[in-house]
Coordinates of C-alpha atoms in Angstrom, one line a residue:
Chain A
M20 CA -20.7 -17.2 -4.9
T21 CA -20.9 -17.3 -1.5
A22 CA -18.7 -16.2 1.2
T23 CA -19.7 -19.1 3.4
S24 CA -22.2 -21.9 4.1
P25 CA -23.7 -22.4 7.5
R26 CA -20.8 -24.5 8.7
R27 CA -18.5 -22.1 6.9
R28 CA -20.0 -19.3 9.0
A29 CA -18.2 -20.0 12.3
L30 CA -15.0 -20.2 10.4
K31 CA -15.6 -16.8 8.9
V32 CA -16.0 -15.1 12.2
S33 CA -12.7 -16.3 13.6
S34 CA -11.2 -15.4 10.2
I35 CA -12.0 -11.8 11.0
A36 CA -9.5 -12.1 13.8
L37 CA -7.1 -14.4 12.1
G38 CA -7.4 -13.3 8.5
L39 CA -4.4 -11.1 8.4
A40 CA -2.2 -13.8 9.9
L41 CA -3.7 -16.4 7.7
A42 CA -3.2 -14.4 4.5
L43 CA 0.5 -14.2 5.2
S44 CA 1.1 -17.8 6.3
A45 CA 2.4 -20.5 4.0
P46 CA 0.3 -23.5 3.1
A47 CA 1.0 -26.9 4.5
G48 CA 1.3 -29.9 2.3
A49 CA 2.1 -33.4 3.6
A50 CA -0.6 -35.4 1.7
D51 CA -0.3 -36.2 -2.0
L52 CA -3.0 -33.7 -3.1
V53 CA -3.9 -30.5 -1.4
I54 CA -7.3 -29.2 -2.0
S55 CA -8.4 -25.8 -0.7
N56 CA -12.2 -25.3 -0.3
W57 CA -14.7 -23.5 1.8
D58 CA -15.6 -25.4 5.0
G59 CA -18.6 -27.7 4.6
Y60 CA -18.6 -27.2 0.7
M61 CA -18.0 -30.9 -0.1
A62 CA -18.9 -34.2 1.5
P63 CA -17.0 -34.7 4.7
D64 CA -15.9 -38.2 3.5
A65 CA -15.1 -37.1 -0.1
M66 CA -11.4 -37.6 0.4
A67 CA -11.8 -41.0 1.8
A68 CA -14.1 -42.0 -1.1
F69 CA -11.7 -40.5 -3.5
K70 CA -8.9 -42.6 -2.0
A71 CA -11.0 -45.7 -2.2
A72 CA -11.8 -45.0 -5.9
T73 CA -8.4 -43.9 -7.1
G74 CA -5.8 -44.8 -4.5
V75 CA -4.7 -41.1 -4.2
S76 CA -4.8 -39.6 -0.8
G77 CA -5.5 -36.0 -0.3
E78 CA -6.0 -33.3 2.3
V79 CA -8.5 -30.6 2.4
V80 CA -7.6 -27.2 3.8
V81 CA -10.2 -24.6 4.2
H82 CA -10.4 -20.9 3.4
A83 CA -13.2 -18.6 4.7
T84 CA -13.2 -16.2 1.8
N85 CA -12.1 -15.9 -1.9
E86 CA -9.9 -13.0 -0.8
E87 CA -8.1 -15.0 1.8
I88 CA -7.2 -17.8 -0.6
M89 CA -6.2 -15.3 -3.2
G90 CA -3.9 -13.6 -0.8
K91 CA -2.1 -16.9 -0.1
L92 CA -1.9 -18.0 -3.8
I93 CA -0.6 -14.7 -5.0
A94 CA 1.9 -14.4 -2.2
A95 CA 3.2 -18.0 -2.8
G96 CA 2.9 -18.2 -6.7
G97 CA 0.3 -20.9 -6.2
K98 CA 2.7 -23.3 -4.6
G99 CA 1.4 -25.8 -2.1
Y100 CA -2.0 -26.3 -3.6
D101 CA -3.3 -28.6 -6.2
V102 CA -6.9 -27.9 -6.6
V103 CA -8.6 -24.7 -5.4
F104 CA -12.3 -23.8 -5.1
V105 CA -12.8 -20.1 -5.9
S106 CA -15.5 -18.0 -7.4
S107 CA -15.4 -17.3 -11.1
P108 CA -13.9 -13.6 -11.1
F109 CA -11.1 -14.9 -8.9
A110 CA -10.5 -17.8 -11.1
E111 CA -10.2 -15.4 -14.0
V112 CA -7.7 -13.4 -12.0
L113 CA -5.6 -16.5 -11.2
N114 CA -5.6 -17.3 -14.9
K115 CA -4.5 -13.7 -15.9
L116 CA -1.7 -14.1 -13.4
G117 CA -0.6 -17.3 -15.1
L118 CA -1.2 -19.4 -11.9
T119 CA -3.7 -21.9 -13.4
E120 CA -3.0 -25.1 -15.3
P121 CA -5.0 -25.6 -18.5
M122 CA -7.7 -28.2 -18.0
D123 CA -6.8 -31.5 -19.7
H124 CA -10.3 -32.5 -20.8
A125 CA -9.1 -36.0 -21.8
K126 CA -8.4 -36.7 -18.2
I127 CA -11.8 -35.4 -17.0
P128 CA -14.4 -37.6 -18.8
N129 CA -17.1 -36.5 -16.4
L130 CA -17.0 -33.1 -18.0
A131 CA -19.7 -34.7 -20.2
N132 CA -22.1 -34.4 -17.2
L133 CA -22.1 -30.6 -17.3
Y134 CA -25.0 -28.8 -18.8
P135 CA -23.9 -27.5 -22.3
E136 CA -24.5 -23.9 -20.8
A137 CA -21.9 -24.6 -18.1
T138 CA -19.2 -25.2 -20.7
K139 CA -19.8 -21.8 -22.4
L140 CA -19.8 -19.5 -19.4
P141 CA -18.3 -16.1 -20.4
H142 CA -15.5 -16.1 -17.8
D143 CA -14.0 -19.3 -19.4
V144 CA -15.7 -20.4 -22.5
G145 CA -14.7 -24.1 -23.1
N146 CA -13.6 -24.7 -19.5
N147 CA -10.0 -24.1 -20.4
F148 CA -8.8 -23.3 -16.9
S149 CA -11.8 -23.7 -14.6
V150 CA -14.7 -26.2 -14.1
P151 CA -17.9 -24.9 -12.4
Y152 CA -18.9 -26.6 -9.2
T153 CA -22.0 -24.6 -8.1
W154 CA -23.9 -21.7 -9.5
G155 CA -26.8 -19.6 -8.7
T156 CA -28.3 -16.1 -8.3
T157 CA -28.3 -13.2 -5.9
G158 CA -31.8 -11.9 -5.0
L159 CA -34.2 -11.0 -2.3
C160 CA -35.0 -13.3 0.6
Y161 CA -38.0 -12.3 2.7
R162 CA -40.6 -13.3 5.3
S163 CA -43.7 -13.8 3.2
D164 CA -45.8 -13.9 6.5
L165 CA -44.6 -10.5 7.7
V166 CA -44.0 -8.5 4.5
K167 CA -47.4 -7.3 3.3
V168 CA -46.4 -6.9 -0.5
A169 CA -44.2 -9.4 -2.0
P170 CA -41.0 -7.7 -3.4
T171 CA -40.5 -7.6 -7.1
S172 CA -37.7 -5.1 -7.5
W173 CA -34.3 -4.1 -6.1
S174 CA -36.0 -0.9 -5.2
D175 CA -38.1 -2.7 -2.7
L176 CA -34.9 -3.2 -0.8
L177 CA -33.0 -0.1 -1.6
A178 CA -35.9 2.3 -1.0
P179 CA -38.1 0.2 1.4
S180 CA -41.6 1.0 2.6
D181 CA -41.8 2.5 6.1
A182 CA -42.7 -0.9 7.6
L183 CA -39.5 -2.4 6.3
K184 CA -37.1 0.4 7.4
G185 CA -34.5 -0.8 9.7
K186 CA -35.5 -4.4 8.9
T187 CA -33.4 -5.1 5.8
T188 CA -29.8 -6.1 5.3
M189 CA -27.5 -6.1 2.3
L190 CA -24.4 -8.2 1.6
A191 CA -21.2 -6.8 3.0
T192 CA -19.0 -8.2 0.2
D193 CA -18.1 -5.4 -2.1
R194 CA -19.1 -6.8 -5.5
W195 CA -22.6 -7.9 -4.5
L196 CA -23.3 -4.7 -2.5
L197 CA -22.6 -2.7 -5.6
A198 CA -24.4 -5.2 -7.9
A199 CA -27.7 -4.4 -6.1
G200 CA -27.3 -0.7 -7.0
Q201 CA -26.1 -1.4 -10.5
L202 CA -29.0 -3.8 -11.3
D203 CA -31.5 -1.4 -9.8
K204 CA -30.1 1.4 -12.1
G205 CA -30.3 -1.0 -15.1
F206 CA -26.4 -1.0 -15.4
S207 CA -24.1 -3.9 -15.9
V208 CA -22.9 -5.6 -12.8
N209 CA -19.4 -4.9 -14.2
E210 CA -20.1 -1.2 -14.9
T211 CA -17.0 1.0 -14.4
D212 CA -18.1 4.3 -15.9
P213 CA -17.4 6.8 -13.1
A214 CA -20.6 8.9 -13.7
K215 CA -22.8 5.8 -13.5
M216 CA -20.8 4.4 -10.5
A217 CA -21.4 7.8 -8.8
E218 CA -25.2 7.3 -9.2
V219 CA -24.9 3.8 -7.8
K220 CA -23.0 5.2 -4.8
N221 CA -25.5 7.8 -4.1
L222 CA -28.3 5.3 -4.3
L223 CA -26.5 2.9 -1.9
I224 CA -25.7 5.7 0.5
S225 CA -29.4 6.6 0.7
A226 CA -30.3 2.9 1.0
K227 CA -27.8 2.6 4.0
K228 CA -30.1 4.9 6.1
T229 CA -32.7 2.3 6.0
L230 CA -30.7 -0.8 6.6
L231 CA -30.3 -2.8 9.8
A232 CA -26.8 -4.0 8.9
Y233 CA -24.5 -5.1 6.1
D234 CA -24.3 -8.8 6.6
D235 CA -23.1 -11.7 4.6
T236 CA -22.7 -14.3 7.3
T237 CA -25.9 -14.3 9.6
F238 CA -28.5 -12.6 7.4
Y239 CA -30.7 -15.8 7.1
S240 CA -30.8 -16.2 10.8
K241 CA -32.0 -12.7 11.2
L242 CA -34.8 -13.6 8.8
V243 CA -35.6 -16.7 10.9
S244 CA -35.7 -14.7 14.1
G245 CA -37.7 -11.9 12.5
E246 CA -35.1 -9.3 13.2
A247 CA -34.9 -8.7 9.5
L248 CA -37.9 -9.1 7.1
M249 CA -36.1 -8.7 3.8
V250 CA -32.5 -9.3 2.9
Q251 CA -30.2 -9.4 -0.1
A252 CA -29.1 -13.0 -0.3
W253 CA -27.5 -15.7 -2.3
D254 CA -30.1 -18.3 -3.3
G255 CA -28.4 -21.2 -1.5
W256 CA -28.3 -19.1 1.7
C257 CA -31.9 -18.2 1.4
N258 CA -32.5 -22.0 1.2
Y259 CA -31.0 -22.4 4.7
G260 CA -33.5 -20.0 5.9
I261 CA -36.4 -21.7 4.1
S262 CA -35.4 -25.1 5.6
E263 CA -35.8 -23.5 9.1
K264 CA -38.8 -21.5 8.3
P265 CA -41.0 -22.3 5.3
E266 CA -42.5 -18.8 5.3
I267 CA -39.3 -17.6 4.0
K268 CA -39.3 -17.0 0.2
Y269 CA -36.7 -16.2 -2.4
V270 CA -37.4 -13.9 -5.4
I271 CA -35.1 -12.7 -8.2
P272 CA -36.1 -9.0 -8.7
K273 CA -37.3 -8.0 -12.2
E274 CA -34.2 -6.1 -13.0
G275 CA -32.3 -9.3 -12.7
S276 CA -29.5 -10.9 -10.8
D277 CA -25.9 -11.7 -11.3
L278 CA -25.0 -15.3 -12.2
W279 CA -22.4 -16.4 -9.6
V280 CA -20.3 -19.5 -10.3
D281 CA -18.0 -21.2 -7.8
T282 CA -15.3 -23.1 -9.8
M283 CA -12.5 -25.6 -9.3
V284 CA -9.0 -24.7 -10.7
V285 CA -5.8 -26.6 -10.9
M286 CA -2.7 -24.8 -9.9
K287 CA 0.2 -24.5 -12.4
A288 CA 2.6 -25.0 -9.5
S289 CA 0.9 -28.3 -8.6
E290 CA 3.2 -31.3 -8.7
H291 CA 0.4 -33.7 -8.9
K292 CA -1.6 -32.5 -11.9
D293 CA -2.8 -35.9 -13.0
D294 CA -4.2 -36.6 -9.6
A295 CA -5.7 -33.1 -9.6
F296 CA -7.6 -33.9 -12.8
K297 CA -8.7 -37.2 -11.3
F298 CA -10.1 -35.3 -8.3
I299 CA -12.0 -32.9 -10.5
N300 CA -13.4 -35.8 -12.4
F301 CA -14.4 -37.5 -9.1
M302 CA -16.2 -34.4 -8.0
L303 CA -18.1 -34.2 -11.4
D304 CA -19.4 -37.7 -10.9
A305 CA -23.2 -37.4 -10.9
K306 CA -23.6 -39.0 -7.4
N307 CA -20.9 -36.9 -5.8
H308 CA -22.1 -33.7 -7.4
A309 CA -25.7 -34.5 -6.3
W310 CA -24.4 -34.6 -2.7
A311 CA -23.5 -31.0 -3.0
A312 CA -26.9 -30.0 -4.3
Q313 CA -28.7 -31.9 -1.6
N314 CA -26.5 -31.0 1.3
I315 CA -25.4 -27.5 0.7
D316 CA -28.7 -26.5 -1.2
Y317 CA -26.9 -25.0 -4.1
K318 CA -27.6 -25.6 -7.7
V319 CA -24.9 -27.6 -9.4
P320 CA -24.2 -27.4 -13.2
N321 CA -24.4 -31.2 -13.5
K322 CA -27.3 -32.5 -15.6
P323 CA -27.6 -36.1 -14.3
A324 CA -27.0 -34.9 -10.7
M325 CA -29.7 -32.3 -10.9
E326 CA -32.0 -34.8 -12.5
S327 CA -31.5 -37.2 -9.7
L328 CA -32.8 -34.8 -7.1
P329 CA -36.0 -36.0 -5.4
A330 CA -39.2 -34.1 -6.3
D331 CA -40.0 -33.0 -2.8
F332 CA -36.6 -31.3 -2.5
L333 CA -37.4 -29.2 -5.6
V334 CA -40.8 -28.3 -4.1
K335 CA -39.2 -27.3 -0.9
F336 CA -36.6 -25.2 -2.6
P337 CA -38.2 -23.8 -5.7
N338 CA -35.2 -22.0 -6.9
M339 CA -33.4 -25.3 -7.3
A340 CA -35.8 -26.2 -10.0
M341 CA -35.1 -23.0 -12.1
P342 CA -34.4 -23.9 -15.7
V343 CA -30.7 -23.6 -16.6
A344 CA -31.6 -21.5 -19.7
D345 CA -33.1 -18.9 -17.4
L346 CA -30.1 -19.0 -15.0
V347 CA -27.4 -18.3 -17.7
K348 CA -29.4 -15.3 -19.0
F349 CA -27.9 -13.3 -16.1
E350 CA -24.6 -11.5 -16.3
Q351 CA -21.6 -13.0 -14.5
L352 CA -19.4 -10.8 -12.3
R353 CA -16.1 -10.4 -14.1
D354 CA -12.7 -9.2 -12.9
V355 CA -12.7 -5.4 -13.4
G356 CA -8.9 -5.0 -13.3
E357 CA -7.8 -1.4 -12.5
A358 CA -11.3 -0.4 -11.6
Q359 CA -11.3 -2.7 -8.6
R360 CA -9.6 0.2 -6.7
D361 CA -12.4 2.6 -7.6
Y362 CA -14.9 -0.2 -6.5
S363 CA -13.1 -0.5 -3.1
K364 CA -13.1 3.3 -2.6
I365 CA -16.8 3.6 -3.4
V366 CA -17.6 0.8 -0.9
S367 CA -15.5 2.6 1.7
E368 CA -17.5 5.8 1.0
I369 CA -20.7 3.9 1.4
K370 CA -19.7 2.3 4.6
A371 CA -18.2 5.5 6.1
A372 CA -21.3 7.6 5.1
Q373 CA -23.2 8.8 8.2
Chain B
M27 CA 19.6 -7.5 27.2
A28 CA 20.9 -9.1 23.9
P29 CA 18.2 -11.9 23.7
A30 CA 15.5 -9.3 24.2
L31 CA 16.9 -7.1 21.5
V32 CA 16.9 -10.1 19.1
W33 CA 13.4 -10.9 20.1
L34 CA 12.3 -7.4 19.6
T35 CA 14.1 -7.0 16.2
A36 CA 12.8 -10.3 14.9
L37 CA 9.2 -10.0 16.0
M38 CA 8.6 -6.3 16.0
V39 CA 11.1 -4.3 14.0
V40 CA 11.5 -6.6 10.9
P41 CA 7.7 -7.1 10.4
C42 CA 7.0 -3.4 10.8
V43 CA 9.8 -2.5 8.3
L44 CA 8.4 -5.1 5.8
V45 CA 4.9 -3.6 6.1
L46 CA 6.4 -0.2 5.7
A47 CA 8.3 -1.3 2.6
L48 CA 5.0 -2.6 1.1
A49 CA 3.5 0.9 1.3
F50 CA 5.9 2.3 -1.2
F51 CA 4.7 0.0 -4.0
R52 CA 1.5 -0.1 -6.1
R53 CA -1.3 -2.7 -6.2
G54 CA -0.9 -4.9 -9.2
I55 CA -3.8 -4.8 -11.7
Y56 CA -5.0 -8.2 -10.6
G57 CA -4.1 -7.7 -7.0
G58 CA -0.6 -8.7 -5.7
I59 CA 2.2 -6.1 -5.7
D60 CA 3.5 -4.1 -8.7
Y61 CA 7.2 -3.3 -7.6
T62 CA 7.3 0.3 -8.8
F63 CA 8.2 2.9 -6.2
T64 CA 5.4 5.3 -5.4
L65 CA 4.3 7.7 -2.6
E66 CA 0.8 7.7 -3.8
N67 CA -0.4 5.4 -0.9
F68 CA 0.7 7.9 1.7
G69 CA -1.0 10.7 -0.2
L70 CA -4.2 8.7 -0.3
V71 CA -4.2 8.4 3.5
F72 CA -4.9 12.2 3.6
D73 CA -7.8 11.9 1.1
P74 CA -10.8 13.5 2.8
L75 CA -12.6 10.1 2.8
Y76 CA -9.8 8.2 4.6
A77 CA -8.8 11.1 6.8
G78 CA -12.5 11.3 7.8
I79 CA -12.5 7.6 8.7
F80 CA -9.4 8.3 10.9
L81 CA -11.1 11.2 12.6
N82 CA -14.2 9.3 13.1
S83 CA -12.4 6.3 14.6
A84 CA -10.5 8.7 16.9
R85 CA -13.9 10.1 18.1
I86 CA -15.4 6.7 18.7
A87 CA -12.2 5.6 20.4
G88 CA -12.0 8.8 22.4
T89 CA -15.6 8.5 23.6
A90 CA -15.0 4.9 24.7
T91 CA -11.8 6.0 26.5
L92 CA -13.6 8.8 28.4
I93 CA -16.4 6.6 29.6
A94 CA -14.0 3.7 30.4
V95 CA -11.8 6.0 32.5
V96 CA -14.7 7.5 34.5
I97 CA -16.2 4.0 35.2
G98 CA -12.7 2.3 35.6
Y99 CA -11.3 5.0 37.9
A100 CA -14.5 4.9 40.2
A101 CA -14.3 1.1 40.3
A102 CA -10.5 1.1 41.1
Y103 CA -11.1 3.8 43.8
A104 CA -13.8 1.7 45.4
I105 CA -11.6 -1.4 45.3
S106 CA -8.7 0.4 46.9
A107 CA -10.9 1.8 49.6
A108 CA -12.2 -1.7 50.5
P109 CA -10.8 -3.7 53.3
R110 CA -7.3 -5.0 52.3
R111 CA -8.2 -8.7 52.3
W112 CA -11.1 -8.2 49.9
Q113 CA -9.2 -6.2 47.4
P114 CA -7.7 -9.2 45.5
V115 CA -11.2 -10.8 45.3
F116 CA -12.6 -7.7 43.7
L117 CA -9.8 -7.4 41.3
F118 CA -10.3 -11.0 40.4
F119 CA -13.9 -10.2 39.5
A120 CA -12.9 -7.2 37.6
V121 CA -10.6 -9.2 35.3
L122 CA -12.8 -12.3 35.2
P123 CA -14.3 -11.4 31.8
F124 CA -10.8 -11.7 30.3
W125 CA -11.0 -15.4 30.9
S126 CA -13.5 -15.7 28.0
N127 CA -12.7 -15.0 24.4
Y128 CA -13.2 -11.5 23.0
L129 CA -15.5 -12.8 20.3
I130 CA -17.8 -14.6 22.7
R131 CA -18.0 -11.5 24.9
T132 CA -18.9 -9.5 21.9
Y133 CA -21.6 -12.0 20.8
A134 CA -23.0 -11.8 24.3
W135 CA -23.7 -8.0 23.7
I136 CA -25.6 -9.0 20.5
V137 CA -27.7 -11.3 22.6
L138 CA -28.3 -8.4 25.0
L139 CA -29.0 -5.6 22.5
N140 CA -30.7 -7.4 19.7
R141 CA -34.2 -6.2 18.8
E142 CA -35.7 -9.2 20.5
G143 CA -32.9 -9.7 22.9
L144 CA -32.6 -9.9 26.7
I145 CA -33.1 -6.2 27.3
T146 CA -36.3 -6.0 25.2
Q147 CA -37.6 -9.1 26.9
L148 CA -36.9 -7.6 30.2
L149 CA -38.7 -4.4 29.2
R150 CA -41.7 -6.6 28.1
W151 CA -41.7 -8.4 31.3
F152 CA -42.1 -5.0 33.0
G153 CA -45.1 -4.3 30.8
Y154 CA -43.5 -2.5 27.9
T155 CA -45.6 -3.1 24.7
G156 CA -44.3 -0.6 22.1
E157 CA -41.9 -1.2 19.2
P158 CA -38.6 -2.8 20.5
P159 CA -35.8 -0.2 20.8
S160 CA -33.1 -0.3 18.2
M161 CA -29.9 -0.7 20.2
L162 CA -27.8 -3.1 18.2
Y163 CA -26.0 -1.8 15.1
T164 CA -25.7 1.7 16.4
E165 CA -22.6 3.7 17.4
G166 CA -23.7 3.4 21.0
A167 CA -23.5 -0.5 20.7
V168 CA -20.0 -0.1 19.2
I169 CA -18.9 2.2 22.1
A170 CA -20.5 0.0 24.7
G171 CA -18.6 -3.1 23.3
L172 CA -15.3 -1.2 23.4
V173 CA -15.8 0.1 26.9
Y174 CA -16.8 -3.3 28.3
N175 CA -13.9 -5.2 26.7
Y176 CA -11.2 -2.7 27.7
L177 CA -12.5 -1.6 31.1
P178 CA -10.4 -4.1 33.1
F179 CA -7.2 -2.5 31.7
V180 CA -8.3 0.9 33.2
I181 CA -9.3 -0.6 36.6
L182 CA -5.9 -2.4 36.9
A183 CA -3.9 0.6 35.7
C184 CA -5.8 3.0 38.1
Y185 CA -5.7 0.6 41.0
A186 CA -2.0 0.4 41.1
P187 CA -1.3 4.1 42.0
L188 CA -4.4 4.3 44.1
S189 CA -3.5 1.4 46.3
R190 CA 0.0 2.7 46.7
L191 CA -1.3 6.1 47.7
N192 CA -0.1 7.2 51.2
P193 CA -3.2 7.7 53.3
E194 CA -1.4 10.3 55.3
L195 CA -1.4 12.6 52.4
A196 CA -5.1 12.7 52.2
E197 CA -5.2 13.0 56.0
A198 CA -2.8 15.9 55.9
S199 CA -4.9 17.6 53.3
R200 CA -8.0 17.3 55.5
D201 CA -6.1 18.5 58.5
L202 CA -5.2 21.6 56.5
G203 CA -8.8 22.4 56.0
A204 CA -9.5 21.0 52.4
S205 CA -12.9 19.5 51.7
A206 CA -13.1 15.9 50.5
A207 CA -13.6 17.2 46.9
T208 CA -10.6 19.5 47.1
T209 CA -8.5 16.7 48.6
F210 CA -9.6 14.5 45.7
R211 CA -9.0 17.1 43.1
R212 CA -5.7 18.6 44.3
V213 CA -4.0 15.6 46.0
I214 CA -5.4 12.2 45.0
L215 CA -6.1 12.9 41.4
P216 CA -2.8 14.4 40.4
L217 CA -0.9 11.6 42.2
T218 CA -2.8 9.0 40.2
V219 CA -2.5 10.7 36.8
P220 CA 0.1 8.1 35.5
G221 CA -2.4 5.3 36.1
I222 CA -5.2 7.2 34.4
A223 CA -2.9 8.0 31.5
A224 CA -1.8 4.3 31.2
G225 CA -5.4 3.1 31.3
A226 CA -6.7 5.6 28.9
V227 CA -3.8 4.8 26.4
F228 CA -4.7 1.1 26.6
V229 CA -8.4 1.8 25.7
F230 CA -7.7 4.4 23.0
V231 CA -5.0 2.4 21.3
L232 CA -6.9 -0.9 21.4
S233 CA -10.1 0.9 20.4
I234 CA -8.9 2.9 17.5
G235 CA -7.4 -0.2 15.7
N236 CA -10.3 -2.5 16.6
F237 CA -12.2 -4.0 13.8
V238 CA -14.2 -6.9 15.4
T239 CA -16.4 -4.7 17.5
P240 CA -17.4 -2.3 14.8
A241 CA -18.0 -5.3 12.4
L242 CA -20.2 -7.2 14.8
L243 CA -21.9 -4.6 17.0
G244 CA -22.0 -1.9 14.2
G245 CA -23.4 -4.3 11.7
G246 CA -20.8 -3.1 9.2
R247 CA -22.5 0.3 9.2
F248 CA -19.6 2.0 11.1
Q249 CA -16.3 2.0 9.3
M250 CA -13.2 2.3 11.6
I251 CA -9.6 2.3 10.5
G252 CA -9.2 -1.3 11.6
N253 CA -12.0 -2.3 9.2
L254 CA -10.5 -0.2 6.5
V255 CA -7.1 -1.9 6.8
Y256 CA -8.8 -5.3 7.0
D257 CA -10.8 -4.5 3.8
Q258 CA -7.6 -3.4 2.0
F259 CA -5.8 -6.6 2.8
L260 CA -8.6 -9.1 2.6
T261 CA -11.1 -7.7 0.2
A262 CA -9.6 -5.2 -2.1
N263 CA -6.3 -7.1 -2.3
D264 CA -4.5 -3.7 -2.1
W265 CA -1.7 -4.6 0.3
P266 CA 0.3 -1.5 -0.3
F267 CA -2.5 0.9 0.6
G268 CA -3.4 -1.3 3.5
A269 CA 0.2 -1.1 4.7
A270 CA 0.2 2.8 4.4
L271 CA -3.0 2.9 6.4
A272 CA -1.5 0.5 9.0
M273 CA 1.6 2.8 9.2
A274 CA -0.5 5.9 9.8
L275 CA -2.3 4.0 12.5
I276 CA 1.0 3.0 14.2
A277 CA 2.1 6.7 13.9
I278 CA -1.0 7.8 15.7
M279 CA -0.5 5.2 18.5
L280 CA 3.2 6.3 18.9
L281 CA 2.0 9.9 19.4
V282 CA -0.5 8.8 22.0
L283 CA 2.1 6.7 23.8
M284 CA 4.5 9.7 23.8
A285 CA 1.8 11.9 25.2
Q286 CA 1.3 9.3 27.9
A287 CA 4.9 9.1 28.8
L288 CA 5.1 12.9 29.0
A289 CA 2.0 13.0 31.3
A290 CA 3.5 10.3 33.5
D291 CA 6.8 12.2 33.6
R292 CA 5.3 15.4 34.6
A293 CA 3.1 13.7 37.3
T294 CA 6.2 11.8 38.8
G295 CA 8.1 15.1 38.5
R296 CA 5.4 16.8 40.6
T297 CA 5.4 14.0 43.2
A298 CA 9.2 14.3 43.5
E299 CA 8.8 18.0 43.9
A300 CA 6.1 17.5 46.5
R301 CA 8.2 15.1 48.3
G302 CA 11.2 17.5 48.2
Q303 CA 9.1 20.3 49.7
A304 CA 7.7 17.9 52.4
D305 CA 11.3 16.8 53.2
G306 CA 12.6 20.4 53.3

């Protein structure tokens, strides 16, 4: 559940400046089908291939973050978009707001390609309103050549050894920042009990003193350059680091991870729902879905696609070979409703702490 | 006059009123806006946490302003003292950085201050072998970024009154036995206060609302109001509270602008008085 992929990175930076303006602007929609996705998160020629296969033309607009596309969708009642890629807690919110169209399984035969586990994800058991596109974990990404003792626990990041002080980063996005503390304390990643959250806050404030930065856009390049030695990372992002420097390793701490899932949803306001389902079916095609796994280095919940990956790819990126049964043991981030306000305040307190 | 008013109303007043209106509602449970009237958001601005962030932003912006004014005034003074035909050239160089994008200039600072960056490499070249200094992601880096980016405003604002200064005034002061320091303090400085005030306001207002520099050069470890507003709109999806914070920020900016207008008024008043006495 990433904020951005490498190509998505540049976009995110400019979004810092343009974010507010973008959040308020209305979507464009001249083509038949309007897809909103993160930049670089699908094959560049996907729409051309889709048109060749189905005769339906489509246009891809990009969003830099979940929050940005949520702002647009909520403000416009979902109008102007047909298929939107968002992370699972956001898909859940869209569903609660009544903005998503129920998935018509009869029109998406390739749903059969999904691992059985991917059809029973807690945020949407039975894929009623969302279809998973990529999934993975959040863990520790580190330089095995420069870190003396391989990390095994979230505490290795939150209370680092002297050698690591000032050389660690944590994700800046609020839910994952909190999740590191919640997991370390043995709490749920959706914990909302104020007393427990106060403990998480204190832990993260003490961890802040040892951090180089909060970073969810350039942390892997900081590892490559050696500026950081251990970072909190999404697994796919750690893979970008590994592909540049094989000494980089990824580990899921013993206290666990969250299971992040990026999904595709169809908007209720869409005027091309049949074509939207066709598009989702097209993306679930084993060959197309394997493209995502091999080019954005994220695990995909598509059995034939994953089985088609070359052996050396799985050796290079060991986390891609992780058994699905192990992956789905982790808890998904869920929408926390009213408690989101408390979460935001806690994150502000952490970031404002001196 | 009329077209200007329409322009101002459509592009300034209406959006501001819309944002202000947002601040009186609540965040919906799932984001979005719940249209029930509340004053809660304005109360929250005074919560010690957020008030603290305001104060901290004001402190950082104030420090940046002070440094920018000292450097900028000195630079403007030097330019205005240079031969007339060279002055446009120096001014050109002073504003040259504006030709590149703010983000690129900020990234350049990352390249400089980074642990293995240009400064460290330079130190090593001179024989330094210790642990590289931590410069990036500090408050100092944030302040340096703000000073650097807004310095040209101060130079231009101070250059205008300095270049218009009648040299005979300084001459007269010296004739009357004042030292160079006294002439500067009692004649030149008071006459150029409007320029200093204008430059200082530019730096302060632009700095206090800035969110790119703290995000990039502070590594997200320094929260300023700009970042807080950004987070409310784009992360927490709490537009009403973000709007209330933005309004508080606008109120601070208006106060600063009023103070500047007052300072400029008093200074021009003094000049007029001085002229009156000279004429008499």
